[in-house]
Amino acid sequence: MWSDEAHRLALLELWATGCLKRRKNQGDAWYELSELPWTRRTSRRDELALDEGHRRDLERLLDRSWPDWRDLLTELERHDLSLDLHGWKTLQQRRRADGLPEILPDRLNQRTATAALGSHSKATLGERLRQALGPLEVTRDGLIRIRPNEGLLVERGSETWSATMLAGFLGELALTERALRDGTTLGGTLPTALLLVENVGFYIDVPAPPRWMVAHVPGWNTATTRLLFDALPTVPVVHFGDLDPNGVRIVAHLQLLRPDLLWAVPDFWEEQISLRGLRCDWPSDLDLTAAPALVQRLAREGMWLEQEALALDPRLTGYLKEILSS
């Protein structure tokens, strides 16, 4: 078990400080040490103390499992870092930061940045890591798939393209976060409304009202969605997603970016509960105060509805037209 990094650090912390608190990722090491005569329980909860008479036994175990532990101890002390798992992680971050090239690009994808500085590409890019990158811009590089309305233009500098012509060639219009950040704008005939759709099937098949733009915005792609909102500041926004806990959270998040966003929940969707309702556990702490009556009913009954069931409903287009005037 002492080949595990977190467990070896438990040995180092016990040797250096004389104490060891029980932590989730060091639990096995803590229990193993608690069974040895080298340690005793202290008056503090979940804390072990080293019996000084067994310090040499602990050193021998460290020598076998981690031959260069003394060098690490010296390095942690030189950097004034805590002699525990947290100090070790901070030291690793500093080592990775020191290993960065002297010249960095002006912009990096967030996964690239966290892979360079964090423990892996999906790690959290905290403020300390962010500062190590200096002034460069970190992007999520999201993509919004769009079915453009007739007359919409895509503009960049002195060049202009027909959005519907591009969609005709490519199958749809795709706008990236970097394109929107770098000056791509929307002009010409702006849409009557922007319909945000959570799932790709519904995005492809929903019969939108004339001059509406349909955008596929899955999950929490808010960095790029925010830029799309900025490109269409006067266009009404309607969101149509699944009626489940995550769908409620997505709406709430989008309304933080666009407070006037309309949540599309047609009354006739209720018919689908008996036909296609699915079981679901709704969290008790989810705020449904402002949610439509249908959403509140689903929460009470432990059900949810997926949006694809309404993609071919002939009443939907009329409902979307009416929602703007309601």
mmCIF file of C-alpha atoms in Angstrom:
data_model
loop_
_atom_site.group_PDB
_atom_site.id
_atom_site.type_symbol
_atom_site.label_atom_id
_atom_site.label_comp_id
_atom_site.label_asym_id
_atom_site.label_seq_id
_atom_site.Cartn_x
_atom_site.Cartn_y
_atom_site.Cartn_z
ATOM 1 C CA MET A 1 0.000 0.000 0.000
ATOM 2 C CA TRP A 2 2.975 2.337 0.559
ATOM 3 C CA SER A 3 3.512 2.703 -3.178
ATOM 4 C CA ASP A 4 0.519 5.050 -3.206
ATOM 5 C CA GLU A 5 1.638 8.682 -3.172
ATOM 6 C CA ALA A 6 -1.007 9.896 -0.717
ATOM 7 C CA HIS A 7 -0.163 7.067 1.705
ATOM 8 C CA ARG A 8 3.561 7.765 1.558
ATOM 9 C CA LEU A 9 2.842 11.408 2.286
ATOM 10 C CA ALA A 10 0.941 10.280 5.375
ATOM 11 C CA LEU A 11 4.158 8.626 6.573
ATOM 12 C CA LEU A 12 6.138 11.775 5.832
ATOM 13 C CA GLU A 13 3.653 13.994 7.669
ATOM 14 C CA LEU A 14 3.670 11.713 10.701
ATOM 15 C CA TRP A 15 7.490 11.728 10.774
ATOM 16 C CA ALA A 16 7.842 15.502 10.228
ATOM 17 C CA THR A 17 5.065 16.762 12.519
ATOM 18 C CA GLY A 18 4.553 13.902 14.936
ATOM 19 C CA CYS A 19 0.819 13.831 14.157
ATOM 20 C CA LEU A 20 -1.482 12.603 11.416
ATOM 21 C CA LYS A 21 -5.119 13.549 10.850
ATOM 22 C CA ARG A 22 -7.422 11.101 9.107
ATOM 23 C CA ARG A 23 -8.288 12.233 5.581
ATOM 24 C CA LYS A 24 -10.432 10.488 3.000
ATOM 25 C CA ASN A 25 -7.655 9.880 0.469
ATOM 26 C CA GLN A 26 -5.255 8.717 3.207
ATOM 27 C CA GLY A 27 -7.739 6.629 5.161
ATOM 28 C CA ASP A 28 -6.085 3.255 4.512
ATOM 29 C CA ALA A 29 -2.697 4.582 5.661
ATOM 30 C CA TRP A 30 -4.242 6.115 8.775
ATOM 31 C CA TYR A 31 -5.931 2.840 9.763
ATOM 32 C CA GLU A 32 -2.769 0.835 9.056
ATOM 33 C CA LEU A 33 -0.696 3.141 11.244
ATOM 34 C CA SER A 34 -3.318 3.181 13.978
ATOM 35 C CA GLU A 35 -2.916 -0.601 14.343
ATOM 36 C CA LEU A 36 0.843 -0.352 14.859
ATOM 37 C CA PRO A 37 2.489 0.221 18.251
ATOM 38 C CA TRP A 38 4.240 3.226 16.680
ATOM 39 C CA THR A 39 1.211 5.481 17.202
ATOM 40 C CA ARG A 40 -1.435 6.370 19.723
ATOM 41 C CA ARG A 41 -4.767 8.186 19.509
ATOM 42 C CA THR A 42 -4.721 11.773 20.727
ATOM 43 C CA SER A 43 -7.514 13.620 22.504
ATOM 44 C CA ARG A 44 -8.443 15.171 19.155
ATOM 45 C CA ARG A 45 -10.868 13.312 16.940
ATOM 46 C CA ASP A 46 -9.312 11.215 14.167
ATOM 47 C CA GLU A 47 -5.725 12.163 14.999
ATOM 48 C CA LEU A 48 -2.715 9.932 15.589
ATOM 49 C CA ALA A 49 0.497 10.852 17.403
ATOM 50 C CA LEU A 50 3.875 9.239 16.794
ATOM 51 C CA ASP A 51 5.442 7.315 19.656
ATOM 52 C CA GLU A 52 8.967 8.752 19.597
ATOM 53 C CA GLY A 53 10.385 5.400 20.623
ATOM 54 C CA HIS A 54 9.360 4.096 17.189
ATOM 55 C CA ARG A 55 10.601 7.016 15.070
ATOM 56 C CA ARG A 56 13.423 4.884 13.700
ATOM 57 C CA ASP A 57 10.906 2.207 12.629
ATOM 58 C CA LEU A 58 9.005 4.874 10.711
ATOM 59 C CA GLU A 59 12.219 6.095 9.081
ATOM 60 C CA ARG A 60 13.057 2.576 7.905
ATOM 61 C CA LEU A 61 9.599 2.240 6.346
ATOM 62 C CA LEU A 62 10.076 5.589 4.583
ATOM 63 C CA ASP A 63 13.518 4.533 3.339
ATOM 64 C CA ARG A 64 12.048 1.383 1.801
ATOM 65 C CA SER A 65 8.940 2.935 0.253
ATOM 66 C CA TRP A 66 10.332 6.377 -0.684
ATOM 67 C CA PRO A 67 14.141 6.459 -0.883
ATOM 68 C CA ASP A 68 14.367 10.195 -1.661
ATOM 69 C CA TRP A 69 11.922 11.338 1.032
ATOM 70 C CA ARG A 70 14.572 13.375 2.803
ATOM 71 C CA ASP A 71 15.239 15.399 -0.371
ATOM 72 C CA LEU A 72 11.508 16.087 -0.690
ATOM 73 C CA LEU A 73 11.348 17.147 2.956
ATOM 74 C CA THR A 74 14.190 19.611 2.372
ATOM 75 C CA GLU A 75 12.489 21.039 -0.718
ATOM 76 C CA LEU A 76 9.159 21.511 1.067
ATOM 77 C CA GLU A 77 10.892 23.304 3.935
ATOM 78 C CA ARG A 78 12.889 25.497 1.531
ATOM 79 C CA HIS A 79 9.662 26.682 -0.102
ATOM 80 C CA ASP A 80 7.999 27.121 3.308
ATOM 81 C CA LEU A 81 5.294 24.606 2.379
ATOM 82 C CA SER A 82 3.336 22.429 4.790
ATOM 83 C CA LEU A 83 4.740 18.934 5.239
ATOM 84 C CA ASP A 84 1.588 17.151 4.115
ATOM 85 C CA LEU A 85 -0.465 16.281 1.047
ATOM 86 C CA HIS A 86 -1.469 19.913 0.482
ATOM 87 C CA GLY A 87 2.155 21.075 0.558
ATOM 88 C CA TRP A 88 3.148 18.308 -1.841
ATOM 89 C CA LYS A 89 0.438 19.289 -4.347
ATOM 90 C CA THR A 90 1.499 22.940 -4.144
ATOM 91 C CA LEU A 91 5.110 21.945 -4.759
ATOM 92 C CA GLN A 92 4.086 19.921 -7.821
ATOM 93 C CA GLN A 93 2.196 22.920 -9.174
ATOM 94 C CA ARG A 94 5.263 25.112 -8.736
ATOM 95 C CA ARG A 95 7.442 22.566 -10.479
ATOM 96 C CA ARG A 96 5.058 22.447 -13.429
ATOM 97 C CA ALA A 97 4.887 26.263 -13.540
ATOM 98 C CA ASP A 98 8.696 26.448 -13.561
ATOM 99 C CA GLY A 99 8.693 24.034 -16.487
ATOM 100 C CA LEU A 100 6.491 26.201 -18.709
ATOM 101 C CA PRO A 101 8.091 27.661 -21.851
ATOM 102 C CA GLU A 102 9.339 31.215 -21.480
ATOM 103 C CA ILE A 103 7.184 32.336 -24.407
ATOM 104 C CA LEU A 104 3.521 31.337 -24.250
ATOM 105 C CA PRO A 105 0.771 31.989 -26.807
ATOM 106 C CA ASP A 106 -1.678 34.821 -26.221
ATOM 107 C CA ARG A 107 -4.491 32.325 -25.720
ATOM 108 C CA LEU A 108 -4.821 28.784 -24.401
ATOM 109 C CA ASN A 109 -7.678 26.329 -24.164
ATOM 110 C CA GLN A 110 -8.617 25.681 -20.536
ATOM 111 C CA ARG A 111 -7.858 21.952 -20.825
ATOM 112 C CA THR A 112 -4.385 22.728 -22.182
ATOM 113 C CA ALA A 113 -3.782 25.178 -19.344
ATOM 114 C CA THR A 114 -4.869 22.755 -16.627
ATOM 115 C CA ALA A 115 -2.869 19.911 -18.176
ATOM 116 C CA ALA A 116 0.217 22.140 -18.119
ATOM 117 C CA LEU A 117 -0.210 23.259 -14.505
ATOM 118 C CA GLY A 118 -2.691 20.942 -12.809
ATOM 119 C CA SER A 119 -2.609 17.238 -12.116
ATOM 120 C CA HIS A 120 -4.592 16.510 -15.309
ATOM 121 C CA SER A 121 -6.524 18.307 -18.077
ATOM 122 C CA LYS A 122 -9.852 18.131 -16.226
ATOM 123 C CA ALA A 123 -8.499 19.608 -12.998
ATOM 124 C CA THR A 124 -9.799 22.915 -11.660
ATOM 125 C CA LEU A 125 -7.913 25.966 -12.877
ATOM 126 C CA GLY A 126 -7.834 27.865 -9.590
ATOM 127 C CA GLU A 127 -6.627 31.408 -9.105
ATOM 128 C CA ARG A 128 -3.131 30.319 -8.067
ATOM 129 C CA LEU A 129 -2.689 28.278 -11.238
ATOM 130 C CA ARG A 130 -4.248 31.028 -13.326
ATOM 131 C CA GLN A 131 -1.714 33.568 -12.055
ATOM 132 C CA ALA A 132 1.144 31.302 -13.086
ATOM 133 C CA LEU A 133 0.009 31.654 -16.704
ATOM 134 C CA GLY A 134 0.403 35.418 -16.672
ATOM 135 C CA PRO A 135 -1.716 37.677 -18.888
ATOM 136 C CA LEU A 136 -2.697 35.121 -21.540
ATOM 137 C CA GLU A 137 -6.401 34.467 -22.184
ATOM 138 C CA VAL A 138 -7.895 31.115 -21.187
ATOM 139 C CA THR A 139 -10.833 29.946 -23.318
ATOM 140 C CA ARG A 140 -13.289 27.069 -23.105
ATOM 141 C CA ASP A 141 -13.671 27.024 -26.903
ATOM 142 C CA GLY A 142 -17.315 26.164 -26.995
ATOM 143 C CA LEU A 143 -19.306 25.773 -30.184
ATOM 144 C CA ILE A 144 -22.886 26.791 -30.921
ATOM 145 C CA ARG A 145 -24.703 25.001 -33.731
ATOM 146 C CA ILE A 146 -27.244 27.263 -35.393
ATOM 147 C CA ARG A 147 -30.122 27.018 -37.848
ATOM 148 C CA PRO A 148 -30.091 30.633 -39.090
ATOM 149 C CA ASN A 149 -33.093 32.670 -40.141
ATOM 150 C CA GLU A 150 -33.490 34.000 -43.670
ATOM 151 C CA GLY A 151 -31.614 37.250 -44.276
ATOM 152 C CA LEU A 152 -29.078 36.802 -41.467
ATOM 153 C CA LEU A 153 -25.539 37.852 -42.331
ATOM 154 C CA VAL A 154 -22.223 36.815 -40.799
ATOM 155 C CA GLU A 155 -19.748 39.688 -40.795
ATOM 156 C CA ARG A 156 -16.022 39.944 -40.048
ATOM 157 C CA GLY A 157 -14.104 43.108 -40.827
ATOM 158 C CA SER A 158 -14.947 44.138 -44.379
ATOM 159 C CA GLU A 159 -16.294 40.713 -45.391
ATOM 160 C CA THR A 160 -19.917 39.560 -45.275
ATOM 161 C CA TRP A 161 -21.471 36.159 -45.885
ATOM 162 C CA SER A 162 -25.049 34.938 -46.042
ATOM 163 C CA ALA A 163 -25.704 32.762 -43.002
ATOM 164 C CA THR A 164 -28.260 30.655 -44.845
ATOM 165 C CA MET A 165 -25.839 30.156 -47.744
ATOM 166 C CA LEU A 166 -23.138 28.942 -45.325
ATOM 167 C CA ALA A 167 -25.670 26.653 -43.642
ATOM 168 C CA GLY A 168 -26.670 25.340 -47.066
ATOM 169 C CA PHE A 169 -23.082 24.356 -47.812
ATOM 170 C CA LEU A 170 -22.185 23.055 -44.348
ATOM 171 C CA GLY A 171 -25.546 21.744 -43.137
ATOM 172 C CA GLU A 172 -25.757 24.371 -40.396
ATOM 173 C CA LEU A 173 -23.991 27.481 -39.140
ATOM 174 C CA ALA A 174 -21.359 26.884 -36.447
ATOM 175 C CA LEU A 175 -20.104 29.769 -34.320
ATOM 176 C CA THR A 176 -17.126 29.218 -32.045
ATOM 177 C CA GLU A 177 -16.170 31.139 -28.941
ATOM 178 C CA ARG A 178 -12.941 32.317 -30.566
ATOM 179 C CA ALA A 179 -14.704 33.559 -33.687
ATOM 180 C CA LEU A 180 -17.116 35.644 -31.601
ATOM 181 C CA ARG A 181 -14.283 36.945 -29.412
ATOM 182 C CA ASP A 182 -12.215 37.853 -32.458
ATOM 183 C CA GLY A 183 -14.809 40.019 -34.157
ATOM 184 C CA THR A 184 -17.308 37.817 -35.996
ATOM 185 C CA THR A 185 -20.713 39.507 -35.723
ATOM 186 C CA LEU A 186 -24.280 38.903 -36.889
ATOM 187 C CA GLY A 187 -26.086 41.435 -39.036
ATOM 188 C CA GLY A 188 -28.566 41.823 -41.843
ATOM 189 C CA THR A 189 -32.056 40.640 -40.917
ATOM 190 C CA LEU A 190 -31.861 39.688 -37.281
ATOM 191 C CA PRO A 191 -34.136 36.891 -36.047
ATOM 192 C CA THR A 192 -37.565 37.545 -34.570
ATOM 193 C CA ALA A 193 -36.486 35.369 -31.654
ATOM 194 C CA LEU A 194 -33.661 33.077 -30.620
ATOM 195 C CA LEU A 195 -34.764 29.568 -29.603
ATOM 196 C CA LEU A 196 -32.238 27.765 -27.396
ATOM 197 C CA VAL A 197 -32.540 23.989 -27.541
ATOM 198 C CA GLU A 198 -30.945 21.560 -25.113
ATOM 199 C CA ASN A 199 -30.886 18.322 -27.131
ATOM 200 C CA VAL A 200 -29.553 17.764 -30.630
ATOM 201 C CA GLY A 201 -32.514 15.727 -31.937
ATOM 202 C CA PHE A 202 -34.970 18.457 -31.077
ATOM 203 C CA TYR A 203 -32.605 21.084 -32.523
ATOM 204 C CA ILE A 204 -32.504 19.257 -35.855
ATOM 205 C CA ASP A 205 -36.208 18.498 -36.167
ATOM 206 C CA VAL A 206 -38.211 21.234 -34.419
ATOM 207 C CA PRO A 207 -40.285 23.263 -36.916
ATOM 208 C CA ALA A 208 -39.390 26.795 -35.779
ATOM 209 C CA PRO A 209 -41.609 29.763 -36.669
ATOM 210 C CA PRO A 210 -40.528 31.834 -39.685
ATOM 211 C CA ARG A 211 -37.527 34.124 -39.064
ATOM 212 C CA TRP A 212 -36.642 32.380 -35.806
ATOM 213 C CA MET A 213 -33.067 31.290 -35.170
ATOM 214 C CA VAL A 214 -32.592 27.889 -33.504
ATOM 215 C CA ALA A 215 -29.396 27.267 -31.508
ATOM 216 C CA HIS A 216 -28.218 24.031 -29.935
ATOM 217 C CA VAL A 217 -26.873 24.925 -26.477
ATOM 218 C CA PRO A 218 -26.127 21.701 -24.593
ATOM 219 C CA GLY A 219 -25.496 21.727 -20.874
ATOM 220 C CA TRP A 220 -23.434 24.504 -19.352
ATOM 221 C CA ASN A 221 -21.866 25.983 -22.487
ATOM 222 C CA THR A 222 -22.403 29.460 -21.077
ATOM 223 C CA ALA A 223 -19.120 31.083 -22.114
ATOM 224 C CA THR A 224 -20.084 30.874 -25.795
ATOM 225 C CA THR A 225 -23.786 31.413 -25.098
ATOM 226 C CA ARG A 226 -22.970 34.691 -23.358
ATOM 227 C CA LEU A 227 -21.181 35.882 -26.509
ATOM 228 C CA LEU A 228 -24.187 34.915 -28.644
ATOM 229 C CA PHE A 229 -26.435 36.933 -26.313
ATOM 230 C CA ASP A 230 -24.066 39.875 -26.704
ATOM 231 C CA ALA A 231 -24.292 39.541 -30.497
ATOM 232 C CA LEU A 232 -28.118 39.664 -30.334
ATOM 233 C CA PRO A 233 -28.830 42.068 -27.455
ATOM 234 C CA THR A 234 -32.316 43.121 -28.629
ATOM 235 C CA VAL A 235 -33.558 39.723 -29.842
ATOM 236 C CA PRO A 236 -35.987 37.878 -27.492
ATOM 237 C CA VAL A 237 -34.597 34.584 -26.198
ATOM 238 C CA VAL A 238 -36.716 31.473 -25.587
ATOM 239 C CA HIS A 239 -35.335 28.332 -23.981
ATOM 240 C CA PHE A 240 -36.820 24.882 -24.572
ATOM 241 C CA GLY A 241 -35.260 21.997 -22.667
ATOM 242 C CA ASP A 242 -36.045 18.826 -20.770
ATOM 243 C CA LEU A 243 -38.313 19.111 -17.737
ATOM 244 C CA ASP A 244 -36.018 17.537 -15.181
ATOM 245 C CA PRO A 245 -33.852 18.857 -12.322
ATOM 246 C CA ASN A 246 -30.891 19.611 -14.560
ATOM 247 C CA GLY A 247 -33.168 21.370 -17.031
ATOM 248 C CA VAL A 248 -34.404 23.619 -14.224
ATOM 249 C CA ARG A 249 -30.817 24.420 -13.227
ATOM 250 C CA ILE A 250 -29.859 25.237 -16.824
ATOM 251 C CA VAL A 251 -32.756 27.684 -17.149
ATOM 252 C CA ALA A 252 -31.815 29.385 -13.883
ATOM 253 C CA HIS A 253 -28.218 29.681 -15.028
ATOM 254 C CA LEU A 254 -29.175 31.105 -18.419
ATOM 255 C CA GLN A 255 -31.479 33.638 -16.770
ATOM 256 C CA LEU A 256 -28.519 34.955 -14.802
ATOM 257 C CA LEU A 257 -26.949 35.811 -18.155
ATOM 258 C CA ARG A 258 -30.188 36.976 -19.780
ATOM 259 C CA PRO A 259 -32.829 37.918 -17.157
ATOM 260 C CA ASP A 260 -35.550 38.379 -19.802
ATOM 261 C CA LEU A 261 -35.126 34.821 -21.118
ATOM 262 C CA LEU A 262 -38.483 33.056 -21.589
ATOM 263 C CA TRP A 263 -38.934 29.441 -20.502
ATOM 264 C CA ALA A 264 -41.040 27.489 -22.990
ATOM 265 C CA VAL A 265 -43.310 25.012 -21.164
ATOM 266 C CA PRO A 266 -46.533 24.565 -23.181
ATOM 267 C CA ASP A 267 -49.617 23.376 -21.280
ATOM 268 C CA PHE A 268 -50.263 20.567 -23.779
ATOM 269 C CA TRP A 269 -46.936 18.988 -22.759
ATOM 270 C CA GLU A 270 -48.845 17.669 -19.728
ATOM 271 C CA GLU A 271 -50.506 15.123 -22.018
ATOM 272 C CA GLN A 272 -47.155 13.346 -22.325
ATOM 273 C CA ILE A 273 -46.950 12.436 -18.620
ATOM 274 C CA SER A 274 -49.135 9.357 -19.003
ATOM 275 C CA LEU A 275 -47.605 8.473 -22.385
ATOM 276 C CA ARG A 276 -43.883 9.150 -21.933
ATOM 277 C CA GLY A 277 -43.300 10.293 -18.363
ATOM 278 C CA LEU A 278 -40.114 8.906 -16.835
ATOM 279 C CA ARG A 279 -39.340 8.320 -13.164
ATOM 280 C CA CYS A 280 -37.043 10.800 -11.516
ATOM 281 C CA ASP A 281 -35.888 11.784 -8.015
ATOM 282 C CA TRP A 282 -36.141 15.546 -7.655
ATOM 283 C CA PRO A 283 -33.800 17.039 -5.010
ATOM 284 C CA SER A 284 -35.637 18.593 -2.090
ATOM 285 C CA ASP A 285 -33.394 21.668 -2.114
ATOM 286 C CA LEU A 286 -34.095 22.567 -5.760
ATOM 287 C CA ASP A 287 -35.852 25.960 -5.858
ATOM 288 C CA LEU A 288 -39.053 25.614 -7.903
ATOM 289 C CA THR A 289 -40.749 28.760 -6.611
ATOM 290 C CA ALA A 290 -40.807 30.438 -10.026
ATOM 291 C CA ALA A 291 -41.129 27.222 -12.048
ATOM 292 C CA PRO A 292 -44.224 26.645 -14.223
ATOM 293 C CA ALA A 293 -47.048 24.596 -12.739
ATOM 294 C CA LEU A 294 -46.216 21.594 -14.926
ATOM 295 C CA VAL A 295 -42.652 21.488 -13.608
ATOM 296 C CA GLN A 296 -43.899 21.653 -10.025
ATOM 297 C CA ARG A 297 -46.329 18.809 -10.686
ATOM 298 C CA LEU A 298 -43.560 16.654 -12.164
ATOM 299 C CA ALA A 299 -41.425 17.277 -9.078
ATOM 300 C CA ARG A 300 -44.286 16.276 -6.748
ATOM 301 C CA GLU A 301 -44.972 13.100 -8.704
ATOM 302 C CA GLY A 302 -41.302 12.165 -9.207
ATOM 303 C CA MET A 303 -41.466 12.312 -13.020
ATOM 304 C CA TRP A 304 -39.662 14.078 -15.846
ATOM 305 C CA LEU A 305 -40.306 14.733 -19.547
ATOM 306 C CA GLU A 306 -37.817 14.887 -22.406
ATOM 307 C CA GLN A 307 -38.235 17.599 -24.992
ATOM 308 C CA GLU A 308 -38.004 15.334 -28.075
ATOM 309 C CA ALA A 309 -41.598 14.165 -27.496
ATOM 310 C CA LEU A 310 -42.860 17.545 -28.735
ATOM 311 C CA ALA A 311 -40.556 17.934 -31.756
ATOM 312 C CA LEU A 312 -43.330 16.877 -34.179
ATOM 313 C CA ASP A 313 -46.328 18.252 -32.286
ATOM 314 C CA PRO A 314 -48.171 20.552 -34.770
ATOM 315 C CA ARG A 315 -49.219 22.872 -31.921
ATOM 316 C CA LEU A 316 -45.675 23.791 -30.968
ATOM 317 C CA THR A 317 -45.008 26.379 -33.678
ATOM 318 C CA GLY A 318 -48.144 28.304 -32.752
ATOM 319 C CA TYR A 319 -47.228 28.148 -29.064
ATOM 320 C CA LEU A 320 -43.753 29.577 -29.777
ATOM 321 C CA LYS A 321 -45.280 32.466 -31.731
ATOM 322 C CA GLU A 322 -47.675 33.242 -28.886
ATOM 323 C CA ILE A 323 -45.050 33.113 -26.140
ATOM 324 C CA LEU A 324 -43.497 36.358 -27.367
ATOM 325 C CA SER A 325 -46.721 38.254 -26.810
ATOM 326 C CA SER A 326 -47.768 36.603 -23.549
#
